[in-house]
mmCIF file of C-alpha atoms and ligand atoms in Angstrom:
data_model
loop_
_atom_site.group_PDB
_atom_site.id
_atom_site.type_symbol
_atom_site.label_atom_id
_atom_site.label_comp_id
_atom_site.label_asym_id
_atom_site.label_seq_id
_atom_site.Cartn_x
_atom_site.Cartn_y
_atom_site.Cartn_z
ATOM 1 C CA MET E 1 -69.114 18.217 54.439
ATOM 2 C CA ILE E 2 -66.915 14.911 53.368
ATOM 3 C CA ASP E 3 -64.770 14.382 50.143
ATOM 4 C CA LYS E 4 -64.333 11.291 48.316
ATOM 5 C CA HIS E 5 -61.214 9.987 50.169
ATOM 6 C CA SER E 6 -63.077 10.568 53.488
ATOM 7 C CA ARG E 7 -61.924 13.315 54.688
ATOM 8 C CA ARG E 8 -64.298 15.593 56.825
ATOM 9 C CA ILE E 9 -63.917 19.748 55.404
ATOM 10 C CA ASN E 10 -64.449 21.889 57.969
ATOM 11 C CA TYR E 11 -62.103 24.978 57.385
ATOM 12 C CA LEU E 12 -61.841 27.815 55.180
ATOM 13 C CA ARG E 13 -58.992 29.817 54.528
ATOM 14 C CA ILE E 14 -59.620 32.935 53.238
ATOM 15 C CA SER E 15 -56.922 35.678 51.562
ATOM 16 C CA VAL E 16 -58.679 38.968 52.463
ATOM 17 C CA THR E 17 -55.987 41.057 50.727
ATOM 18 C CA ASP E 18 -53.226 40.702 47.826
ATOM 19 C CA LEU E 19 -51.174 43.875 48.824
ATOM 20 C CA CYS E 20 -48.620 43.370 51.281
ATOM 21 C CA ASN E 21 -46.219 45.714 53.082
ATOM 22 C CA LEU E 22 -43.017 43.545 53.108
ATOM 23 C CA ARG E 23 -41.474 41.724 49.926
ATOM 24 C CA CYS E 24 -40.271 38.497 51.114
ATOM 25 C CA VAL E 25 -37.658 36.788 48.616
ATOM 26 C CA TYR E 26 -39.740 33.069 48.363
ATOM 27 C CA CYS E 27 -43.521 35.280 47.732
ATOM 28 C CA MET E 28 -42.631 38.074 46.176
ATOM 29 C CA PRO E 29 -40.368 39.487 43.353
ATOM 30 C CA PRO E 30 -38.752 42.439 44.515
ATOM 31 C CA HIS E 31 -40.373 45.300 42.609
ATOM 32 C CA GLY E 32 -43.597 43.333 44.002
ATOM 33 C CA THR E 33 -46.565 42.334 41.319
ATOM 34 C CA LYS E 34 -49.257 43.259 39.817
ATOM 35 C CA LEU E 35 -51.939 44.246 41.711
ATOM 36 C CA LEU E 36 -55.585 42.940 41.334
ATOM 37 C CA ASP E 37 -57.897 45.633 40.110
ATOM 38 C CA ARG E 38 -59.289 46.876 43.411
ATOM 39 C CA GLU E 39 -63.112 45.884 42.250
ATOM 40 C CA GLU E 40 -62.088 42.442 41.984
ATOM 41 C CA ILE E 41 -61.316 42.131 45.388
ATOM 42 C CA LEU E 42 -64.374 40.411 47.805
ATOM 43 C CA SER E 43 -65.982 43.359 50.258
ATOM 44 C CA PHE E 44 -66.567 41.966 53.733
ATOM 45 C CA GLU E 45 -70.163 41.722 53.089
ATOM 46 C CA GLU E 46 -69.560 39.143 50.351
ATOM 47 C CA ILE E 47 -66.761 37.050 52.353
ATOM 48 C CA LEU E 48 -69.401 37.223 55.045
ATOM 49 C CA THR E 49 -72.044 35.393 52.567
ATOM 50 C CA ILE E 50 -69.300 32.788 51.592
ATOM 51 C CA VAL E 51 -68.491 32.173 55.827
ATOM 52 C CA LYS E 52 -72.169 32.177 56.722
ATOM 53 C CA HIS E 53 -72.591 29.355 53.582
ATOM 54 C CA GLY E 54 -69.893 27.579 54.669
ATOM 55 C CA VAL E 55 -71.163 27.549 58.387
ATOM 56 C CA SER E 56 -74.534 26.086 56.860
ATOM 57 C CA LEU E 57 -71.981 23.058 55.247
ATOM 58 C CA ARG E 58 -70.366 22.907 58.625
ATOM 59 C CA VAL E 59 -67.537 24.943 58.517
ATOM 60 C CA ASN E 60 -66.624 26.172 61.732
ATOM 61 C CA LYS E 61 -62.795 27.059 61.807
ATOM 62 C CA ILE E 62 -61.812 30.633 59.576
ATOM 63 C CA ARG E 63 -58.319 31.741 58.940
ATOM 64 C CA LEU E 64 -57.482 34.988 57.635
ATOM 65 C CA THR E 65 -54.805 35.443 55.479
ATOM 66 C CA GLY E 66 -53.116 37.410 52.099
ATOM 67 C CA GLY E 67 -51.213 39.466 51.166
ATOM 68 C CA GLU E 68 -50.884 40.786 54.762
ATOM 69 C CA PRO E 69 -54.524 40.813 56.325
ATOM 70 C CA LEU E 70 -53.839 43.393 58.892
ATOM 71 C CA VAL E 71 -53.231 46.252 55.838
ATOM 72 C CA ARG E 72 -57.075 45.485 54.909
ATOM 73 C CA LYS E 73 -58.485 48.502 56.298
ATOM 74 C CA GLY E 74 -61.270 47.957 58.844
ATOM 75 C CA ILE E 75 -59.964 43.743 59.445
ATOM 76 C CA THR E 76 -60.684 43.933 62.931
ATOM 77 C CA SER E 77 -64.812 44.538 62.069
ATOM 78 C CA LEU E 78 -64.399 41.551 59.772
ATOM 79 C CA ILE E 79 -63.138 39.514 62.696
ATOM 80 C CA LYS E 80 -65.718 40.124 65.186
ATOM 81 C CA HIS E 81 -68.446 39.811 62.393
ATOM 82 C CA ILE E 82 -67.159 36.278 61.606
ATOM 83 C CA ALA E 83 -66.368 35.189 65.385
ATOM 84 C CA ASP E 84 -69.938 36.369 65.904
ATOM 85 C CA ILE E 85 -71.386 34.113 63.727
ATOM 86 C CA ASP E 86 -73.141 31.099 65.500
ATOM 87 C CA GLY E 87 -71.184 28.147 64.379
ATOM 88 C CA ILE E 88 -68.141 29.442 64.408
ATOM 89 C CA ASP E 89 -65.776 27.948 66.780
ATOM 90 C CA ASP E 90 -62.708 29.248 65.554
ATOM 91 C CA VAL E 91 -61.456 32.373 63.761
ATOM 92 C CA ALA E 92 -57.281 33.043 63.485
ATOM 93 C CA VAL E 93 -54.985 35.010 61.927
ATOM 94 C CA THR E 94 -51.647 34.557 59.374
ATOM 95 C CA THR E 95 -49.617 37.603 59.668
ATOM 96 C CA ASN E 96 -46.347 38.959 59.115
ATOM 97 C CA GLY E 97 -46.619 40.251 62.612
ATOM 98 C CA VAL E 98 -45.501 43.841 61.271
ATOM 99 C CA PHE E 99 -48.531 45.974 62.817
ATOM 100 C CA VAL E 100 -49.293 43.125 65.490
ATOM 101 C CA ARG E 101 -48.445 45.162 67.973
ATOM 102 C CA GLU E 102 -50.434 47.998 67.035
ATOM 103 C CA PHE E 103 -53.417 45.799 66.706
ATOM 104 C CA ALA E 104 -53.033 43.494 69.742
ATOM 105 C CA MET E 105 -55.627 45.075 71.983
ATOM 106 C CA ALA E 106 -58.724 45.614 68.863
ATOM 107 C CA LEU E 107 -57.691 41.789 67.695
ATOM 108 C CA LYS E 108 -58.021 40.606 71.477
ATOM 109 C CA THR E 109 -61.663 42.583 71.595
ATOM 110 C CA SER E 110 -62.768 41.485 67.917
ATOM 111 C CA GLY E 111 -63.116 38.080 68.930
ATOM 112 C CA LEU E 112 -59.512 36.395 67.590
ATOM 113 C CA SER E 113 -58.175 33.421 68.713
ATOM 114 C CA ARG E 114 -55.079 33.005 67.874
ATOM 115 C CA LEU E 115 -52.234 34.320 65.812
ATOM 116 C CA ASN E 116 -49.315 32.632 63.109
ATOM 117 C CA ILE E 117 -46.846 35.026 62.968
ATOM 118 C CA SER E 118 -44.440 34.519 60.080
ATOM 119 C CA LEU E 119 -40.334 35.294 61.286
ATOM 120 C CA ASP E 120 -37.558 33.579 59.652
ATOM 121 C CA THR E 121 -34.839 35.131 61.163
ATOM 122 C CA LEU E 122 -33.955 36.102 64.375
ATOM 123 C CA ARG E 123 -31.528 38.630 63.111
ATOM 124 C CA ASP E 124 -32.107 42.008 62.079
ATOM 125 C CA ASP E 125 -29.523 42.226 59.032
ATOM 126 C CA ARG E 126 -31.608 39.287 57.685
ATOM 127 C CA PHE E 127 -34.923 39.790 58.455
ATOM 128 C CA ARG E 128 -34.235 43.157 56.180
ATOM 129 C CA ASP E 129 -32.683 41.170 53.673
ATOM 130 C CA ILE E 130 -35.491 37.859 53.368
ATOM 131 C CA THR E 131 -38.546 40.738 53.792
ATOM 132 C CA ARG E 132 -36.610 43.025 51.760
ATOM 133 C CA GLY E 133 -36.858 46.133 54.019
ATOM 134 C CA GLY E 134 -38.825 44.806 57.032
ATOM 135 C CA ARG E 135 -37.517 45.960 60.480
ATOM 136 C CA LEU E 136 -37.301 42.654 62.902
ATOM 137 C CA LYS E 137 -38.014 44.741 66.016
ATOM 138 C CA ASP E 138 -41.749 45.292 65.062
ATOM 139 C CA VAL E 139 -41.886 41.515 64.660
ATOM 140 C CA LEU E 140 -40.928 40.834 67.565
ATOM 141 C CA ASP E 141 -42.525 43.932 69.795
ATOM 142 C CA GLY E 142 -45.664 42.655 67.942
ATOM 143 C CA ILE E 143 -45.113 38.909 69.268
ATOM 144 C CA GLU E 144 -44.684 40.125 72.999
ATOM 145 C CA LYS E 145 -47.421 42.537 72.782
ATOM 146 C CA ILE E 146 -49.778 39.813 71.799
ATOM 147 C CA LEU E 147 -48.715 37.372 74.782
ATOM 148 C CA GLU E 148 -49.304 40.347 76.891
ATOM 149 C CA VAL E 149 -52.814 41.057 75.913
ATOM 150 C CA GLY E 150 -53.844 37.369 76.608
ATOM 151 C CA PHE E 151 -53.449 35.564 73.658
ATOM 152 C CA THR E 152 -52.680 31.673 73.657
ATOM 153 C CA GLY E 153 -51.562 28.986 71.024
ATOM 154 C CA THR E 154 -49.851 31.542 69.192
ATOM 155 C CA LYS E 155 -47.232 30.149 66.757
ATOM 156 C CA VAL E 156 -44.463 31.464 65.276
ATOM 157 C CA ASN E 157 -43.864 30.258 61.393
ATOM 158 C CA VAL E 158 -40.173 29.785 60.066
ATOM 159 C CA VAL E 159 -39.737 29.028 56.695
ATOM 160 C CA VAL E 160 -35.967 27.409 56.634
ATOM 161 C CA MET E 161 -33.640 28.049 53.449
ATOM 162 C CA ARG E 162 -30.749 26.326 53.206
ATOM 163 C CA GLY E 163 -27.638 29.360 53.781
ATOM 164 C CA LYS E 164 -29.966 31.557 54.210
ATOM 165 C CA ASN E 165 -31.800 31.228 58.102
ATOM 166 C CA ASP E 166 -30.608 26.728 58.673
ATOM 167 C CA ASP E 167 -28.005 28.513 60.931
ATOM 168 C CA GLU E 168 -30.258 29.806 63.234
ATOM 169 C CA ILE E 169 -32.046 27.130 64.483
ATOM 170 C CA HIS E 170 -30.887 26.823 67.820
ATOM 171 C CA ASP E 171 -31.409 30.469 68.119
ATOM 172 C CA PHE E 172 -35.281 29.809 67.705
ATOM 173 C CA PHE E 173 -35.690 26.819 70.340
ATOM 174 C CA ARG E 174 -33.944 29.374 72.822
ATOM 175 C CA TYR E 175 -36.552 32.212 71.461
ATOM 176 C CA ILE E 176 -39.620 29.688 73.047
ATOM 177 C CA LEU E 177 -37.823 28.095 76.115
ATOM 178 C CA GLU E 178 -39.745 31.192 78.340
ATOM 179 C CA ARG E 179 -42.439 31.815 75.904
ATOM 180 C CA ASP E 180 -45.568 29.656 75.923
ATOM 181 C CA ILE E 181 -45.328 29.650 71.753
ATOM 182 C CA GLU E 182 -45.682 26.525 69.311
ATOM 183 C CA LEU E 183 -42.262 27.231 66.838
ATOM 184 C CA ARG E 184 -42.733 25.637 63.373
ATOM 185 C CA PHE E 185 -40.739 24.818 60.923
ATOM 186 C CA ILE E 186 -41.651 24.539 57.460
ATOM 187 C CA GLU E 187 -40.170 23.626 54.126
ATOM 188 C CA LEU E 188 -39.529 25.850 51.461
ATOM 189 C CA MET E 189 -42.540 25.644 48.840
ATOM 190 C CA ALA E 190 -41.727 26.081 45.153
ATOM 191 C CA SER E 191 -44.154 29.029 44.117
ATOM 192 C CA GLY E 192 -45.707 31.112 41.032
ATOM 193 C CA TRP E 193 -42.440 32.942 41.759
ATOM 194 C CA LYS E 194 -39.840 29.916 42.072
ATOM 195 C CA ASN E 195 -37.320 31.240 39.551
ATOM 196 C CA MET E 196 -36.629 33.145 42.509
ATOM 197 C CA VAL E 197 -36.575 30.502 44.838
ATOM 198 C CA GLU E 198 -33.099 28.849 44.010
ATOM 199 C CA GLU E 199 -34.022 25.088 44.477
ATOM 200 C CA ASP E 200 -30.394 24.591 46.281
ATOM 201 C CA ARG E 201 -32.217 26.434 49.126
ATOM 202 C CA PHE E 202 -34.921 23.864 49.706
ATOM 203 C CA MET E 203 -34.051 22.131 53.593
ATOM 204 C CA PRO E 204 -36.447 18.706 53.775
ATOM 205 C CA ILE E 205 -37.573 18.397 57.597
ATOM 206 C CA SER E 206 -35.565 15.343 58.818
ATOM 207 C CA GLU E 207 -32.801 18.098 58.332
ATOM 208 C CA ILE E 208 -34.147 20.245 60.506
ATOM 209 C CA MET E 209 -35.747 17.848 62.708
ATOM 210 C CA GLN E 210 -31.971 16.681 63.333
ATOM 211 C CA LYS E 211 -30.636 19.800 63.908
ATOM 212 C CA VAL E 212 -33.090 20.360 66.447
ATOM 213 C CA GLU E 213 -32.048 16.766 67.894
ATOM 214 C CA GLU E 214 -28.850 18.110 68.303
ATOM 215 C CA ILE E 215 -30.478 19.966 71.462
ATOM 216 C CA GLY E 216 -32.369 18.135 73.009
ATOM 217 C CA GLU E 217 -34.869 14.698 72.956
ATOM 218 C CA LEU E 218 -37.751 15.970 70.936
ATOM 219 C CA ILE E 219 -40.884 14.263 72.942
ATOM 220 C CA PRO E 220 -43.822 13.889 71.035
ATOM 221 C CA VAL E 221 -46.866 15.595 72.064
ATOM 222 C CA LYS E 222 -50.499 13.883 71.496
ATOM 223 C CA GLN E 223 -52.386 15.611 68.134
ATOM 224 C CA ARG E 224 -55.775 15.689 67.502
ATOM 225 C CA ILE E 225 -57.022 13.555 64.410
ATOM 226 C CA CYS E 226 -57.086 16.600 61.728
ATOM 227 C CA GLY E 227 -55.752 18.924 64.503
ATOM 228 C CA GLY E 228 -53.474 20.663 62.125
ATOM 229 C CA PRO E 229 -50.704 19.737 59.757
ATOM 230 C CA ALA E 230 -47.745 19.954 61.990
ATOM 231 C CA THR E 231 -45.970 16.952 64.029
ATOM 232 C CA ILE E 232 -45.752 18.696 67.543
ATOM 233 C CA TYR E 233 -43.046 17.948 69.875
ATOM 234 C CA LYS E 234 -41.905 19.284 73.289
ATOM 235 C CA ILE E 235 -38.226 19.791 74.274
ATOM 236 C CA LYS E 236 -37.706 19.359 78.061
ATOM 237 C CA GLY E 237 -37.510 22.838 79.880
ATOM 238 C CA ALA E 238 -38.402 24.443 77.223
ATOM 239 C CA LEU E 239 -42.104 26.679 78.101
ATOM 240 C CA GLY E 240 -42.900 26.686 74.056
ATOM 241 C CA SER E 241 -43.190 23.345 71.392
ATOM 242 C CA ILE E 242 -41.770 22.827 67.889
ATOM 243 C CA GLY E 243 -43.868 21.666 65.283
ATOM 244 C CA PHE E 244 -42.033 20.517 61.552
ATOM 245 C CA ILE E 245 -44.447 20.905 58.701
ATOM 246 C CA SER E 246 -43.151 19.058 55.729
ATOM 247 C CA ALA E 247 -45.273 20.125 52.999
ATOM 248 C CA VAL E 248 -43.267 18.811 50.533
ATOM 249 C CA SER E 249 -41.215 16.046 51.497
ATOM 250 C CA LYS E 250 -43.771 14.155 53.263
ATOM 251 C CA PRO E 251 -47.117 16.162 51.936
ATOM 252 C CA PHE E 252 -50.550 15.919 54.957
ATOM 253 C CA CYS E 253 -52.878 15.903 52.453
ATOM 254 C CA ASN E 254 -54.514 13.034 53.903
ATOM 255 C CA THR E 255 -55.437 14.637 56.764
ATOM 256 C CA CYS E 256 -56.555 17.890 54.843
ATOM 257 C CA ASN E 257 -59.422 19.891 56.148
ATOM 258 C CA ARG E 258 -59.672 23.212 54.115
ATOM 259 C CA LEU E 259 -60.999 25.012 51.376
ATOM 260 C CA ARG E 260 -59.218 28.224 50.011
ATOM 261 C CA LEU E 261 -61.171 31.412 49.118
ATOM 262 C CA THR E 262 -58.711 34.264 47.137
ATOM 263 C CA SER E 263 -58.930 37.901 47.834
ATOM 264 C CA ASP E 264 -60.840 37.462 44.552
ATOM 265 C CA GLY E 265 -63.288 35.174 44.766
ATOM 266 C CA ARG E 266 -62.028 31.818 43.690
ATOM 267 C CA LEU E 267 -62.961 29.259 46.132
ATOM 268 C CA ARG E 268 -59.858 26.491 45.692
ATOM 269 C CA SER E 269 -59.663 22.872 46.845
ATOM 270 C CA CYS E 270 -55.777 23.249 47.451
ATOM 271 C CA LEU E 271 -53.185 25.761 47.940
ATOM 272 C CA LEU E 272 -51.298 23.773 45.067
ATOM 273 C CA SER E 273 -53.492 21.768 42.981
ATOM 274 C CA GLY E 274 -56.982 20.941 42.246
ATOM 275 C CA GLY E 275 -59.836 23.351 41.126
ATOM 276 C CA GLU E 276 -61.430 26.172 42.042
ATOM 277 C CA VAL E 277 -64.734 27.690 40.866
ATOM 278 C CA ASP E 278 -65.426 31.394 40.771
ATOM 279 C CA VAL E 279 -67.789 32.479 43.394
ATOM 280 C CA LYS E 280 -67.075 36.253 42.968
ATOM 281 C CA ASP E 281 -69.488 35.700 39.930
ATOM 282 C CA ILE E 282 -72.008 33.923 41.667
ATOM 283 C CA LEU E 283 -72.002 36.522 44.251
ATOM 284 C CA ARG E 284 -72.270 39.306 41.722
ATOM 285 C CA SER E 285 -75.126 37.812 40.061
ATOM 286 C CA ASN E 286 -78.378 39.695 41.581
ATOM 287 C CA LEU E 287 -79.856 36.077 42.211
ATOM 288 C CA SER E 288 -82.813 35.208 44.736
ATOM 289 C CA LYS E 289 -81.929 33.850 48.285
ATOM 290 C CA ALA E 290 -82.690 30.536 47.162
ATOM 291 C CA GLU E 291 -80.818 30.827 43.803
ATOM 292 C CA LEU E 292 -77.955 31.993 45.670
ATOM 293 C CA ALA E 293 -78.089 29.719 48.672
ATOM 294 C CA GLU E 294 -78.126 26.495 45.539
ATOM 295 C CA LYS E 295 -75.010 28.298 43.870
ATOM 296 C CA LEU E 296 -72.676 28.664 46.729
ATOM 297 C CA THR E 297 -73.853 24.936 47.941
ATOM 298 C CA ASN E 298 -72.908 23.649 44.568
ATOM 299 C CA ALA E 299 -69.497 25.780 44.411
ATOM 300 C CA PHE E 300 -68.799 24.422 47.684
ATOM 301 C CA VAL E 301 -69.584 20.505 46.863
ATOM 302 C CA LYS E 302 -67.575 21.077 43.247
ATOM 303 C CA VAL E 303 -64.526 22.436 45.141
ATOM 304 C CA THR E 304 -65.006 19.748 47.474
ATOM 305 C CA THR E 305 -64.830 16.928 45.220
ATOM 306 C CA MET E 306 -61.868 18.352 43.204
ATOM 307 C CA LYS E 307 -59.911 18.142 46.300
ATOM 308 C CA PRO E 308 -56.557 16.113 44.965
ATOM 309 C CA THR E 309 -55.412 12.713 46.667
ATOM 310 C CA ILE E 310 -52.384 14.524 47.494
ATOM 311 C CA HIS E 311 -50.944 17.575 45.498
ATOM 312 C CA SER E 312 -48.409 17.925 42.785
ATOM 313 C CA GLY E 313 -45.523 19.741 45.239
ATOM 314 C CA LYS E 314 -45.346 22.290 42.796
ATOM 315 C CA SER E 315 -47.288 24.999 41.254
ATOM 316 C CA ASN E 316 -47.799 28.543 39.745
ATOM 317 C CA ALA E 317 -49.635 29.659 43.055
ATOM 318 C CA VAL E 318 -48.854 32.930 43.857
ATOM 319 C CA MET E 319 -48.934 32.969 47.619
ATOM 320 C CA HIS E 320 -49.685 36.369 48.352
ATOM 321 C CA GLN E 321 -53.462 36.202 46.798
ATOM 322 C CA ILE E 322 -54.502 32.634 47.716
ATOM 323 C CA GLY E 323 -52.749 33.003 51.256
ATOM 324 C CA GLY E 324 -49.843 30.534 51.830
HETATM 325 N N1 SAM U 401 -48.510 38.137 55.185
HETATM 326 C C1 SAM U 401 -48.589 37.127 56.075
HETATM 327 C C2 SAM U 401 -47.409 36.883 56.551
HETATM 328 O O1 SAM U 401 -46.114 36.197 55.863
HETATM 329 O O2 SAM U 401 -47.807 35.436 57.454
HETATM 330 C C3 SAM U 401 -49.975 35.963 55.377
HETATM 331 C C4 SAM U 401 -49.548 35.289 53.907
HETATM 332 S S1 SAM U 401 -48.296 34.689 53.379
HETATM 333 C C5 SAM U 401 -48.355 33.937 52.050
HETATM 334 C C6 SAM U 401 -48.778 33.068 54.304
HETATM 335 C C7 SAM U 401 -47.952 32.127 54.652
HETATM 336 O O3 SAM U 401 -47.102 31.517 53.469
HETATM 337 C C8 SAM U 401 -46.167 32.899 55.342
HETATM 338 O O4 SAM U 401 -45.729 31.865 56.759
HETATM 339 C C9 SAM U 401 -45.135 32.503 54.575
HETATM 340 O O5 SAM U 401 -43.868 32.625 54.925
HETATM 341 C C10 SAM U 401 -46.051 31.540 53.999
HETATM 342 N N2 SAM U 401 -44.968 31.468 52.483
HETATM 343 C C11 SAM U 401 -44.967 32.238 51.323
HETATM 344 N N3 SAM U 401 -44.156 31.822 50.692
HETATM 345 C C12 SAM U 401 -43.798 30.740 50.765
HETATM 346 C C13 SAM U 401 -42.930 29.660 49.655
HETATM 347 N N4 SAM U 401 -42.692 29.849 48.990
HETATM 348 N N5 SAM U 401 -42.795 28.866 50.476
HETATM 349 C C14 SAM U 401 -43.265 28.524 51.863
HETATM 350 N N6 SAM U 401 -44.178 29.066 52.763
HETATM 351 C C15 SAM U 401 -43.944 30.300 52.169
HETATM 352 FE FE1 SF4 U 402 -45.682 39.150 52.241
HETATM 353 FE FE2 SF4 U 402 -46.654 37.518 53.962
HETATM 354 FE FE3 SF4 U 402 -45.444 37.406 51.068
HETATM 355 FE FE4 SF4 U 402 -44.118 38.240 53.169
HETATM 356 S S1 SF4 U 402 -45.104 36.272 53.242
HETATM 357 S S2 SF4 U 402 -44.397 38.754 50.969
HETATM 358 S S3 SF4 U 402 -45.452 39.195 54.455
HETATM 359 S S4 SF4 U 402 -47.728 38.056 52.087
#
């Protein structure tokens, strides 16, 4: 699908659950949020119907997110079914990493292509504080395990927050010296819980880059067009690389190739703005095969045309439902 700004849409990010085992300060309030009724959540069969339909419209990349995707029962079987679809070239997962050690081998054999792990600090006490109760060791062990079972292209996503973890940029750099990982610094975004995210915690990528440049010269890595939202660099002597994602200060909307599917079945044009179509309604309307195909095509096309030229930067998006 090509949208009105000539962006080729071939990537679908799917939130498979609104449940999460953590309560990160920028994503959820301390007590969690009102959960969706379980019958509102798309079944695996429904998700697969949407994916197959996407493939018929030239979608070839899928990312599973959440909530925490690894808390959804049977997740590796869903991954295997998606990876087995003709036309799918890449199935990835974004996870908080807590259960990755336990799942590493099953994820590998399911046909998963890659993992992005969210990790905002390398200090125990801060990890507990930012995630409201998580254990850093679980995530660090998980990362070692996925490297051990042979995953490549692993990314570690760090949301940088002024006064919380911005003094760890050098420590993160040391972490990738001997690990083949793409470390990605991400700007803090306002979300549905924006009153929990104090504005003065925001740190623009330009400032984060300056801090990295104190360590060494950033050597730009040649990237494919639509290769992803990060600008990637190598630093001499490091096995890993460093990426910067400036979703707020310098949005990458002009190269955005993605649509999103929420855990309760809304096909969305953008994380922050644009519009959405309720495909769960379509899936649950007892339509004939031909009618279903026609309505789903219309939904994909409609959402594609709703993609904004550039997002508004702020929204009431509920990250753990849409999948950040
Ligand atoms: N639970 C998984 C995880 O944490 O990786 C997947 C879902 S989480 C919503 C996906 C990503 O959104 C994480 O990398 C998280 O750091 C990011 N995220 C959530 N809220 C954010 C915010 N307000 N600003 C920037 N990134 C955010
Ligand atoms: Fe859970 Fe991920 Fe949100 Fe943290 S960022 S609360 S791990 S969904």
